Amino acid sequence: RQADELAAESLLEIAFETLEEEEEISVEEFSTLVYSSTSPVYVYASHILLSSDNFFFKIKANKYVRRTNDNVRELFAREDSKNELETQERLLVETFVQNLKEKAPLSTQEEILLAELEKLALEVGGKSRDGNYWYSDESVVVDPGQKDRLQKVFEHMKKPSSPAGAFQILVDLGHWWIHEDVGLRKSDFLEPFSEAAEEKVSAIVQGQIEDADASSRRDLTHLWTITVDGPDTTEVDDALSLDFNDSSCGGEVRAWVHIADPARWIEKNCPLFIEAMNRGTSLYIPTGKYAMLPPALSVDIASLNVNQKVEALSFGFTLAADGTLGNCIVIPSLICVDSKHTYEEVDGILGSSIPGDSESAETTKKIKTLWAMIERHADYRERSGAITFHLPQGEPKVRDKTGSNPVVTLKVMKDTPSFAMIRESMVIAGSIAGDFCAKHKIPMPFRTQGSRQAIFSVLGDIADMSGTLSPDAYYARELERLSVLYGSETNFSPAAHHGLGLKAYIQISSPLRRFGDLIAHMQLKSFLRGTVIR
């Protein structure tokens, strides 16, 4: 302790000024020079001074050499530069933290630092073999130029230099919330649509994109047309119509399933096509929804909104008494939706008597007619071996997700006639598309599923008891049936979908929200105009 107290750094400078350049000196000689003593405590104090010095002396064998004046000036200049750089780095980190916390604009350097911090935070849950995150996880490559700077952020925020530490920093600074969806962050859904895609949408809005199907698009705006969706639905991609006056049907009522036609504006490999391919689907999760296509297209222009003339791909058909389809037709069309209904509203209509006033009576009559027709087709499929599940659906949502008390709600939706009507309508459209493409040998992503005979033999006894089961037992039975099924497959040659009871089936009802459906639309429409994409 006494030696430490004696080891004043100013003595180094005194010795430096006393000695000549490149002059050698031993520890004992240094002790004599500055302390006028060679007692052990002074020699040890001299040793402490010389061994810790980075500027005035350098070690050589068992002695120390006085540096040249130029060498000392260079070392001090280098140290000043290093100190200035460290000060700049410290100020940059402090400014970065402050700007992120106050949601102020970030500089280019700060944006780079934030990107690296997010990259680390997205690896929350990754394995770390030795506790040193920088080198233990090869899946994360930290920009070498940002490594030290990131370490300073961790030190400034008093957090461990790990993915969990990075995650907590982003939460503490209000950039992320405590339940941030890491999987969503890793996906493409949070990326903005490309500038090229936005320019394409702008051209669509301005009416600059010609309709390749203009000559064959049939005007069906005179037909009574409705949509049935949830109250929060914004991407409306299907509608239903009835035509009581189609002379080609021999007096039978023709029903129509209309599907939104974004392929009217999207061609292969255009910017919107690339965006849809990268996302693959619209994403609906409890904390929000993320569109496959820019909302200006999927919510406004291409969506089947009320009182708006809009392009569609339409599937027309009649239904025989046994539920088989007839007079099937597939055409690009122009429609106009008369009214939008919720599932609850349609269930109310289907469960009510026909009202007295003429307008409501006409709507009720037509919706009941639609349901009667579509229900016959569902019965036909079940007789053909289709397996139908009647399970409720849950719709969880999170309100005020970034607040201090986020609220989680769960809406349970039972399998009511209105849901069955829309579901079966989409199956009909997929069936017509499947049969049409199989007949004309159009390469398409056919959905197929193998025979269910073995499953029926396993579950037949349970199925026969459905009328006597309590609700809980009924749902347990449905889940048991579901558990023994294997999934459908995608093939480019037509084959039966036994789970649906159909000879051929193509998923085609949601081109605004599923890339596979968009591809099917583009392929089918290309065939209709004589230019199949292969």
Coordinates of C-alpha atoms in Angstrom, one line a residue:
R1 CA 0.0 0.0 0.0
Q2 CA 2.9 2.4 0.9
A3 CA 4.5 1.7 -2.5
D4 CA 1.3 2.4 -4.3
E5 CA 1.0 5.7 -2.5
L6 CA 4.6 6.6 -3.4
A7 CA 4.2 5.7 -7.1
A8 CA 3.2 9.2 -8.4
E9 CA 3.1 9.4 -12.2
S10 CA 4.6 12.9 -12.1
L11 CA 7.9 11.2 -11.1
L12 CA 8.0 9.5 -14.5
E13 CA 8.0 12.9 -16.3
I14 CA 10.8 14.2 -13.9
A15 CA 13.0 11.2 -14.7
F16 CA 12.2 11.6 -18.4
E17 CA 13.3 15.2 -18.4
T18 CA 16.5 14.3 -16.4
L19 CA 17.7 11.5 -18.7
E20 CA 19.0 11.7 -22.3
E21 CA 17.2 10.1 -25.2
E22 CA 17.7 6.3 -25.4
E23 CA 19.5 6.3 -22.1
E24 CA 19.0 3.0 -20.2
I25 CA 18.2 2.9 -16.5
S26 CA 17.5 0.0 -14.0
V27 CA 14.8 0.0 -11.4
E28 CA 17.3 0.6 -8.7
E29 CA 18.8 3.5 -10.5
F30 CA 15.4 5.0 -11.2
S31 CA 14.7 4.7 -7.4
T32 CA 17.8 6.5 -6.6
L33 CA 17.0 9.2 -9.2
V34 CA 13.5 10.0 -8.0
Y35 CA 13.5 8.9 -4.4
S36 CA 17.2 9.2 -3.5
S37 CA 16.8 5.8 -1.9
T38 CA 17.1 2.1 -2.8
S39 CA 15.2 0.7 0.1
P40 CA 12.7 -2.1 -0.9
V41 CA 9.6 0.1 -0.7
Y42 CA 11.0 2.7 -3.0
V43 CA 12.4 0.2 -5.4
Y44 CA 9.0 -1.5 -5.5
A45 CA 7.3 1.9 -6.1
S46 CA 9.7 2.5 -9.0
H47 CA 8.9 -0.9 -10.4
I48 CA 5.1 -0.1 -10.3
L49 CA 5.8 3.2 -12.1
L50 CA 8.0 1.8 -14.9
S51 CA 6.0 -1.4 -15.6
S52 CA 2.7 0.5 -15.9
D53 CA 4.1 3.4 -18.0
N54 CA 3.0 3.6 -21.7
F55 CA 4.7 6.8 -22.7
F56 CA 8.1 7.7 -21.3
F57 CA 10.0 4.4 -21.0
K58 CA 10.1 1.1 -22.7
I59 CA 11.5 -2.2 -21.3
K60 CA 14.7 -3.7 -22.7
A61 CA 16.0 -6.8 -21.1
N62 CA 16.3 -6.1 -17.4
K63 CA 16.4 -2.3 -17.8
Y64 CA 14.2 0.5 -19.1
V65 CA 15.0 2.8 -22.0
R66 CA 14.1 6.5 -22.1
R67 CA 12.1 7.1 -25.3
T68 CA 12.9 9.8 -27.7
N69 CA 11.1 13.1 -27.6
D70 CA 9.4 12.5 -31.0
N71 CA 8.3 9.0 -29.9
V72 CA 6.7 10.4 -26.7
R73 CA 4.9 13.2 -28.7
E74 CA 3.6 10.6 -31.1
L75 CA 2.3 8.3 -28.3
F76 CA 0.6 11.2 -26.6
A77 CA -1.0 12.3 -29.9
R78 CA -2.2 8.7 -30.5
E79 CA -3.7 8.6 -27.0
D80 CA -5.4 11.9 -27.5
S81 CA -6.9 10.6 -30.7
K82 CA -8.0 7.4 -29.0
N83 CA -9.6 9.4 -26.2
E84 CA -11.4 11.7 -28.7
L85 CA -12.7 8.6 -30.6
E86 CA -13.9 7.0 -27.4
T87 CA -15.7 10.2 -26.4
Q88 CA -17.3 10.4 -29.8
E89 CA -18.4 6.7 -29.5
R90 CA -19.8 7.3 -26.0
L91 CA -21.7 10.4 -27.3
L92 CA -23.0 8.5 -30.3
V93 CA -24.3 5.6 -28.0
E94 CA -25.9 8.1 -25.6
T95 CA -27.5 10.0 -28.5
F96 CA -28.7 6.8 -30.0
V97 CA -30.3 5.7 -26.8
Q98 CA -32.0 9.1 -26.3
N99 CA -33.3 9.3 -29.8
L100 CA -34.7 5.8 -29.8
K101 CA -36.4 6.5 -26.4
E102 CA -37.9 9.8 -27.6
K103 CA -38.7 8.3 -31.1
A104 CA -36.7 11.1 -32.7
P105 CA -35.2 10.7 -36.2
L106 CA -32.0 8.5 -36.2
S107 CA -28.8 9.3 -38.1
T108 CA -27.5 6.9 -40.6
Q109 CA -25.0 5.5 -38.1
E110 CA -27.8 5.1 -35.5
E111 CA -30.0 3.3 -38.1
I112 CA -27.2 0.8 -38.7
L113 CA -26.7 0.3 -35.0
L114 CA -30.4 -0.3 -34.5
A115 CA -30.5 -2.8 -37.3
E116 CA -27.6 -4.8 -35.7
L117 CA -29.3 -4.6 -32.3
E118 CA -32.6 -5.9 -33.8
K119 CA -30.7 -8.7 -35.5
L120 CA -29.3 -9.9 -32.2
A121 CA -32.7 -9.5 -30.4
L122 CA -34.4 -11.7 -33.0
E123 CA -32.2 -14.6 -31.9
V124 CA -33.9 -14.7 -28.5
G125 CA -34.0 -18.3 -27.4
G126 CA -30.9 -19.3 -29.5
K127 CA -28.3 -21.6 -27.9
S128 CA -25.2 -20.2 -26.4
R129 CA -22.4 -22.7 -25.6
D130 CA -20.0 -20.6 -23.7
G131 CA -22.0 -17.5 -22.6
N132 CA -20.1 -15.3 -25.1
Y133 CA -22.9 -14.6 -27.6
W134 CA -20.7 -13.0 -30.2
Y135 CA -18.9 -16.2 -31.1
S136 CA -21.2 -18.9 -29.8
D137 CA -24.0 -18.7 -32.4
E138 CA -22.9 -18.9 -36.0
S139 CA -26.4 -18.1 -37.3
V140 CA -25.8 -14.5 -36.3
V141 CA -23.1 -12.5 -38.0
V142 CA -22.5 -9.2 -36.3
D143 CA -21.1 -6.4 -38.4
P144 CA -17.4 -6.2 -37.2
G145 CA -17.6 -2.4 -37.4
Q146 CA -20.6 -2.4 -35.0
K147 CA -19.4 -5.0 -32.5
D148 CA -17.6 -2.7 -30.1
R149 CA -20.3 0.0 -30.5
L150 CA -23.0 -2.6 -29.6
Q151 CA -21.0 -3.6 -26.6
K152 CA -21.0 0.0 -25.4
V153 CA -24.8 0.0 -25.8
F154 CA -25.1 -3.0 -23.6
E155 CA -22.8 -1.4 -21.0
H156 CA -24.7 1.9 -21.1
M157 CA -28.0 0.1 -20.6
K158 CA -26.5 -2.3 -18.0
K159 CA -27.7 -5.3 -19.9
P160 CA -25.9 -8.6 -20.8
S161 CA -24.4 -8.7 -24.3
S162 CA -26.9 -11.4 -25.4
P163 CA -30.0 -11.7 -27.5
A164 CA -32.1 -11.4 -24.4
G165 CA -30.2 -8.3 -23.4
A166 CA -30.7 -6.8 -26.9
F167 CA -34.4 -7.6 -26.7
Q168 CA -34.8 -6.0 -23.3
I169 CA -33.0 -2.9 -24.4
L170 CA -35.4 -2.5 -27.3
V171 CA -38.3 -3.0 -24.9
D172 CA -36.9 -0.6 -22.3
L173 CA -36.5 2.1 -24.9
G174 CA -40.0 1.7 -26.2
H175 CA -39.0 0.5 -29.7
W176 CA -40.5 -2.9 -29.1
W177 CA -43.2 -4.1 -26.7
I178 CA -42.6 -6.9 -24.1
H179 CA -44.6 -9.4 -26.2
E180 CA -43.0 -8.5 -29.5
D181 CA -43.6 -11.2 -32.1
V182 CA -40.1 -12.4 -33.0
G183 CA -41.4 -14.8 -35.7
L184 CA -43.3 -12.0 -37.4
R185 CA -40.2 -9.7 -37.2
K186 CA -38.2 -12.4 -39.0
S187 CA -40.8 -12.6 -41.8
D188 CA -41.4 -10.3 -44.8
F189 CA -44.7 -9.1 -43.5
L190 CA -43.4 -6.0 -41.7
E191 CA -41.3 -4.9 -44.7
P192 CA -42.9 -2.1 -46.6
F193 CA -44.1 -2.8 -50.1
S194 CA -41.4 -2.1 -52.7
E195 CA -41.4 1.3 -54.5
A196 CA -41.9 -0.6 -57.8
A197 CA -45.1 -2.2 -56.3
E198 CA -46.4 1.1 -55.1
E199 CA -45.8 2.6 -58.5
K200 CA -47.7 -0.2 -60.0
V201 CA -50.6 0.4 -57.7
S202 CA -50.5 4.1 -58.5
A203 CA -50.8 3.2 -62.2
I204 CA -53.8 1.0 -61.4
V205 CA -55.5 3.8 -59.5
Q206 CA -55.0 6.1 -62.4
G207 CA -56.5 3.6 -64.8
Q208 CA -53.4 3.1 -66.8
I209 CA -53.6 -0.8 -66.9
E210 CA -55.6 -2.2 -69.7
D211 CA -57.9 -5.2 -69.1
A212 CA -56.5 -8.2 -71.1
D213 CA -60.0 -9.8 -70.7
A214 CA -62.0 -6.8 -71.8
S215 CA -63.4 -8.5 -74.9
S216 CA -64.7 -11.6 -72.9
R217 CA -65.6 -10.0 -69.6
R218 CA -69.3 -10.4 -69.1
D219 CA -71.4 -7.6 -67.5
L220 CA -73.3 -9.1 -64.5
T221 CA -73.9 -5.9 -62.7
H222 CA -77.7 -6.3 -63.2
L223 CA -77.7 -9.4 -61.0
W224 CA -78.7 -9.3 -57.3
T225 CA -75.4 -9.8 -55.6
I226 CA -74.4 -10.1 -51.9
T227 CA -71.3 -10.6 -49.8
V228 CA -71.3 -12.4 -46.4
D229 CA -68.3 -11.8 -44.1
G230 CA -67.2 -10.9 -40.6
P231 CA -67.9 -7.4 -39.5
D232 CA -64.1 -6.5 -39.6
T233 CA -63.4 -8.0 -43.0
T234 CA -61.7 -5.5 -45.4
E235 CA -60.4 -7.8 -48.1
V236 CA -63.7 -9.0 -49.6
D237 CA -62.9 -11.7 -52.1
D238 CA -66.1 -13.5 -52.7
A239 CA -69.8 -12.7 -53.5
L240 CA -72.9 -14.7 -54.4
S241 CA -75.6 -14.0 -57.1
L242 CA -78.8 -15.5 -58.4
D243 CA -80.0 -15.3 -62.0
F244 CA -83.7 -16.2 -62.5
N245 CA -83.7 -15.3 -66.2
D246 CA -80.8 -17.1 -67.8
S247 CA -82.3 -18.6 -70.9
S248 CA -79.4 -21.0 -71.3
C249 CA -80.5 -22.9 -68.2
G250 CA -83.8 -24.2 -69.4
G251 CA -85.8 -22.3 -66.8
E252 CA -83.6 -23.3 -63.9
V253 CA -82.1 -20.7 -61.5
R254 CA -78.4 -20.1 -62.1
A255 CA -76.3 -19.3 -59.1
W256 CA -73.0 -17.5 -59.3
V257 CA -69.9 -17.5 -57.1
H258 CA -67.9 -14.4 -57.8
I259 CA -64.2 -14.3 -56.8
A260 CA -62.2 -11.1 -56.7
D261 CA -59.9 -10.7 -59.8
P262 CA -56.6 -9.1 -58.8
A263 CA -55.1 -10.9 -61.7
R264 CA -56.9 -8.2 -63.8
W265 CA -53.9 -6.0 -62.8
I266 CA -51.2 -8.5 -62.0
E267 CA -49.1 -10.2 -64.6
K268 CA -46.4 -12.8 -64.0
N269 CA -43.2 -11.4 -62.4
C270 CA -44.5 -7.8 -62.2
P271 CA -43.7 -6.0 -58.8
L272 CA -47.0 -6.9 -57.3
F273 CA -46.5 -10.6 -58.3
I274 CA -43.1 -10.6 -56.6
E275 CA -44.5 -9.0 -53.4
A276 CA -47.4 -11.6 -53.3
M277 CA -44.9 -14.4 -53.9
N278 CA -42.6 -13.3 -51.2
R279 CA -45.4 -13.0 -48.6
G280 CA -47.3 -16.1 -49.8
T281 CA -50.5 -15.1 -47.9
S282 CA -52.2 -12.4 -45.9
L283 CA -51.5 -12.9 -42.3
Y284 CA -54.2 -12.7 -39.6
I285 CA -53.0 -12.9 -36.1
P286 CA -54.4 -11.7 -32.7
T287 CA -52.3 -8.6 -32.7
G288 CA -53.2 -7.4 -36.3
K289 CA -53.4 -8.3 -39.9
Y290 CA -50.7 -8.0 -42.6
A291 CA -51.7 -8.0 -46.3
M292 CA -50.2 -10.0 -49.1
L293 CA -51.0 -7.1 -51.5
P294 CA -51.0 -3.4 -51.0
P295 CA -54.3 -2.3 -49.3
A296 CA -55.0 0.2 -52.0
L297 CA -55.5 -2.8 -54.3
S298 CA -56.7 -5.6 -51.9
V299 CA -59.0 -3.4 -49.8
D300 CA -60.1 -0.8 -52.3
I301 CA -59.8 -1.5 -56.0
A302 CA -60.0 -5.3 -56.2
S303 CA -62.2 -5.9 -53.2
L304 CA -65.8 -6.7 -53.9
N305 CA -67.2 -3.7 -52.1
V306 CA -70.8 -2.6 -52.0
N307 CA -72.1 -0.3 -54.8
Q308 CA -68.8 -0.5 -56.7
K309 CA -68.5 -2.0 -60.2
V310 CA -65.5 -4.4 -59.9
E311 CA -63.9 -7.1 -61.9
A312 CA -64.4 -10.7 -60.8
L313 CA -63.8 -14.3 -62.0
S314 CA -67.2 -15.9 -61.9
F315 CA -68.4 -19.5 -61.6
G316 CA -72.0 -20.1 -62.7
F317 CA -74.0 -23.3 -62.1
T318 CA -77.3 -24.9 -61.6
L319 CA -78.1 -27.6 -59.1
A320 CA -80.2 -30.7 -59.8
A321 CA -82.5 -32.1 -57.2
D322 CA -79.8 -34.6 -56.1
G323 CA -77.3 -31.8 -55.6
T324 CA -75.1 -32.4 -58.7
L325 CA -73.8 -29.4 -60.6
G326 CA -75.0 -28.5 -64.1
N327 CA -74.6 -25.8 -66.7
C328 CA -71.2 -24.8 -65.3
I329 CA -69.5 -21.8 -66.7
V330 CA -66.3 -19.9 -65.8
I331 CA -66.0 -16.3 -67.1
P332 CA -64.2 -13.1 -66.3
S333 CA -67.0 -10.7 -65.2
L334 CA -68.0 -7.2 -64.0
I335 CA -70.2 -7.2 -60.9
C336 CA -71.8 -4.8 -58.5
V337 CA -72.5 -5.9 -54.9
D338 CA -76.0 -4.8 -53.7
S339 CA -75.5 -5.4 -50.0
K340 CA -73.0 -6.7 -47.5
H341 CA -74.2 -9.0 -44.7
T342 CA -72.5 -10.4 -41.6
Y343 CA -72.8 -14.1 -40.8
E344 CA -75.0 -13.2 -37.9
E345 CA -77.4 -11.3 -40.1
V346 CA -77.7 -14.2 -42.6
D347 CA -78.3 -16.7 -39.8
G348 CA -81.1 -14.4 -38.6
I349 CA -82.6 -14.3 -42.1
L350 CA -82.3 -18.1 -42.6
G351 CA -84.0 -18.7 -39.3
S352 CA -86.8 -16.2 -39.9
S353 CA -90.1 -16.2 -41.8
I354 CA -90.3 -14.0 -44.9
P355 CA -91.1 -10.4 -43.8
G356 CA -94.0 -8.3 -45.0
D357 CA -92.3 -5.4 -46.7
S358 CA -91.4 -6.2 -50.3
E359 CA -87.6 -5.3 -50.3
S360 CA -86.8 -7.3 -47.2
A361 CA -89.0 -10.1 -48.4
E362 CA -87.2 -10.3 -51.7
T363 CA -83.8 -10.4 -50.0
T364 CA -84.9 -13.0 -47.5
K365 CA -86.4 -15.1 -50.3
K366 CA -83.2 -15.0 -52.4
I367 CA -80.9 -15.8 -49.5
K368 CA -83.1 -18.8 -48.6
T369 CA -83.1 -19.9 -52.2
L370 CA -79.3 -19.7 -52.3
W371 CA -79.0 -21.7 -49.1
A372 CA -81.4 -24.4 -50.3
M373 CA -79.4 -24.8 -53.5
I374 CA -76.0 -24.8 -51.8
E375 CA -77.1 -27.2 -49.1
R376 CA -78.2 -29.7 -51.7
H377 CA -74.6 -29.7 -53.0
A378 CA -73.2 -30.3 -49.5
D379 CA -75.6 -33.2 -49.0
Y380 CA -74.4 -34.6 -52.4
R381 CA -70.8 -34.4 -51.3
E382 CA -71.5 -36.2 -48.0
R383 CA -73.2 -39.0 -50.0
S384 CA -70.1 -39.1 -52.2
G385 CA -67.9 -39.8 -49.2
A386 CA -67.0 -36.2 -48.0
I387 CA -66.1 -35.8 -44.4
T388 CA -67.4 -32.6 -42.8
F389 CA -66.4 -31.3 -39.4
H390 CA -68.7 -29.1 -37.4
L391 CA -66.4 -27.4 -34.9
P392 CA -66.6 -23.9 -33.6
Q393 CA -63.8 -21.4 -34.6
G394 CA -62.0 -19.2 -32.2
E395 CA -61.0 -15.6 -33.1
P396 CA -58.5 -14.3 -30.5
K397 CA -57.7 -10.6 -30.6
V398 CA -55.4 -8.3 -28.6
R399 CA -56.5 -4.7 -27.9
D400 CA -54.1 -2.0 -26.7
K401 CA -51.2 -4.4 -27.4
T402 CA -48.5 -2.0 -26.6
G403 CA -50.2 -0.5 -23.6
S404 CA -49.5 -1.4 -20.0
N405 CA -52.6 -3.6 -19.8
P406 CA -53.2 -5.3 -23.2
V407 CA -56.6 -6.9 -23.4
V408 CA -57.0 -10.4 -24.9
T409 CA -60.5 -11.4 -26.2
L410 CA -61.7 -14.6 -27.7
K411 CA -64.8 -14.7 -29.9
V412 CA -66.2 -18.2 -30.4
M413 CA -68.0 -18.7 -33.7
K414 CA -70.2 -21.7 -34.1
D415 CA -70.6 -23.6 -37.4
T416 CA -73.9 -22.0 -38.4
P417 CA -75.8 -22.2 -41.7
S418 CA -74.3 -18.9 -42.9
F419 CA -70.8 -20.2 -42.4
A420 CA -71.8 -23.5 -44.1
M421 CA -73.3 -21.6 -47.0
I422 CA -70.1 -19.6 -47.7
R423 CA -67.9 -22.5 -47.1
E424 CA -69.8 -24.7 -49.5
S425 CA -70.0 -21.9 -52.1
M426 CA -66.2 -21.8 -52.1
V427 CA -66.0 -25.6 -52.5
I428 CA -68.4 -25.3 -55.5
A429 CA -66.1 -22.7 -57.1
G430 CA -63.1 -25.0 -56.5
S431 CA -64.9 -28.0 -57.9
I432 CA -66.0 -26.2 -61.1
A433 CA -62.4 -24.9 -61.5
G434 CA -61.0 -28.4 -60.9
D435 CA -63.4 -30.1 -63.4
F436 CA -62.8 -27.4 -66.0
C437 CA -59.0 -27.6 -65.8
A438 CA -59.0 -31.4 -65.7
K439 CA -61.2 -31.5 -68.8
H440 CA -58.9 -29.0 -70.7
K441 CA -55.6 -30.4 -69.3
I442 CA -54.6 -27.1 -67.8
P443 CA -51.6 -27.4 -65.5
M444 CA -52.8 -26.3 -62.1
P445 CA -52.1 -26.8 -58.4
F446 CA -54.9 -29.5 -57.8
R447 CA -55.6 -30.3 -54.2
T448 CA -56.0 -34.0 -53.7
Q449 CA -56.7 -36.4 -50.8
G450 CA -56.7 -40.2 -50.6
S451 CA -59.5 -42.6 -49.8
R452 CA -61.3 -42.4 -46.4
Q453 CA -62.6 -46.0 -46.2
A454 CA -60.3 -47.0 -43.4
I455 CA -61.2 -43.9 -41.4
F456 CA -64.9 -44.6 -41.8
S457 CA -64.4 -48.2 -40.5
V458 CA -62.6 -46.8 -37.4
L459 CA -65.0 -44.0 -36.7
G460 CA -68.3 -45.3 -38.0
D461 CA -69.7 -46.3 -34.7
I462 CA -68.9 -42.9 -33.2
A463 CA -70.4 -41.1 -36.1
D464 CA -73.7 -42.9 -35.8
M465 CA -74.0 -41.7 -32.2
S466 CA -73.8 -37.9 -33.1
G467 CA -77.4 -37.2 -32.3
T468 CA -77.2 -38.5 -28.7
L469 CA -73.9 -36.8 -27.7
S470 CA -73.6 -33.8 -25.4
P471 CA -71.9 -30.7 -26.9
D472 CA -68.6 -31.5 -25.1
A473 CA -68.7 -35.1 -26.2
Y474 CA -69.7 -34.0 -29.7
Y475 CA -66.7 -31.7 -30.0
A476 CA -64.4 -34.4 -28.6
R477 CA -65.7 -36.8 -31.2
E478 CA -65.1 -34.3 -34.0
L479 CA -61.5 -33.7 -32.8
E480 CA -61.0 -37.4 -32.7
R481 CA -62.1 -37.7 -36.3
L482 CA -59.9 -34.8 -37.3
S483 CA -56.9 -36.4 -35.5
V484 CA -56.9 -39.5 -37.7
L485 CA -57.0 -37.6 -41.0
Y486 CA -53.9 -36.9 -43.0
G487 CA -53.6 -33.6 -44.9
S488 CA -54.3 -32.9 -48.5
E489 CA -51.6 -32.7 -51.1
T490 CA -50.9 -30.4 -54.1
N491 CA -50.4 -32.1 -57.4
F492 CA -50.2 -30.7 -60.9
S493 CA -52.3 -33.5 -62.4
P494 CA -56.0 -33.9 -61.4
A495 CA -57.0 -36.5 -58.9
A496 CA -59.8 -37.0 -56.5
H497 CA -60.1 -35.2 -53.2
H498 CA -62.0 -37.8 -51.2
G499 CA -62.1 -35.7 -48.1
L500 CA -64.3 -33.2 -50.0
G501 CA -66.1 -35.9 -52.1
L502 CA -65.0 -34.4 -55.3
K503 CA -63.3 -35.7 -58.5
A504 CA -61.1 -32.7 -58.8
Y505 CA -60.6 -29.6 -56.7
I506 CA -58.5 -26.4 -57.0
Q507 CA -58.2 -23.8 -54.1
I508 CA -59.2 -20.6 -55.9
S509 CA -61.4 -18.6 -53.7
S510 CA -58.9 -16.1 -52.1
P511 CA -56.6 -14.6 -54.6
L512 CA -56.4 -11.4 -52.6
R513 CA -55.0 -13.3 -49.6
R514 CA -53.3 -16.5 -50.9
F515 CA -50.6 -16.5 -53.6
G516 CA -51.5 -20.1 -54.7
D517 CA -55.0 -18.9 -55.4
L518 CA -53.7 -15.9 -57.4
I519 CA -51.5 -18.3 -59.4
A520 CA -54.6 -20.5 -60.1
H521 CA -56.5 -17.4 -61.3
M522 CA -53.7 -16.3 -63.6
Q523 CA -53.4 -19.7 -65.1
L524 CA -57.1 -20.2 -65.6
K525 CA -57.6 -16.7 -67.1
S526 CA -54.6 -17.2 -69.4
F527 CA -56.2 -20.4 -70.8
L528 CA -59.6 -18.6 -71.3
R529 CA -57.8 -16.0 -73.5
G530 CA -55.7 -18.7 -75.2
T531 CA -52.3 -18.2 -73.6
V532 CA -51.6 -20.8 -71.0
I533 CA -48.6 -20.1 -68.7
R534 CA -46.6 -23.3 -68.3

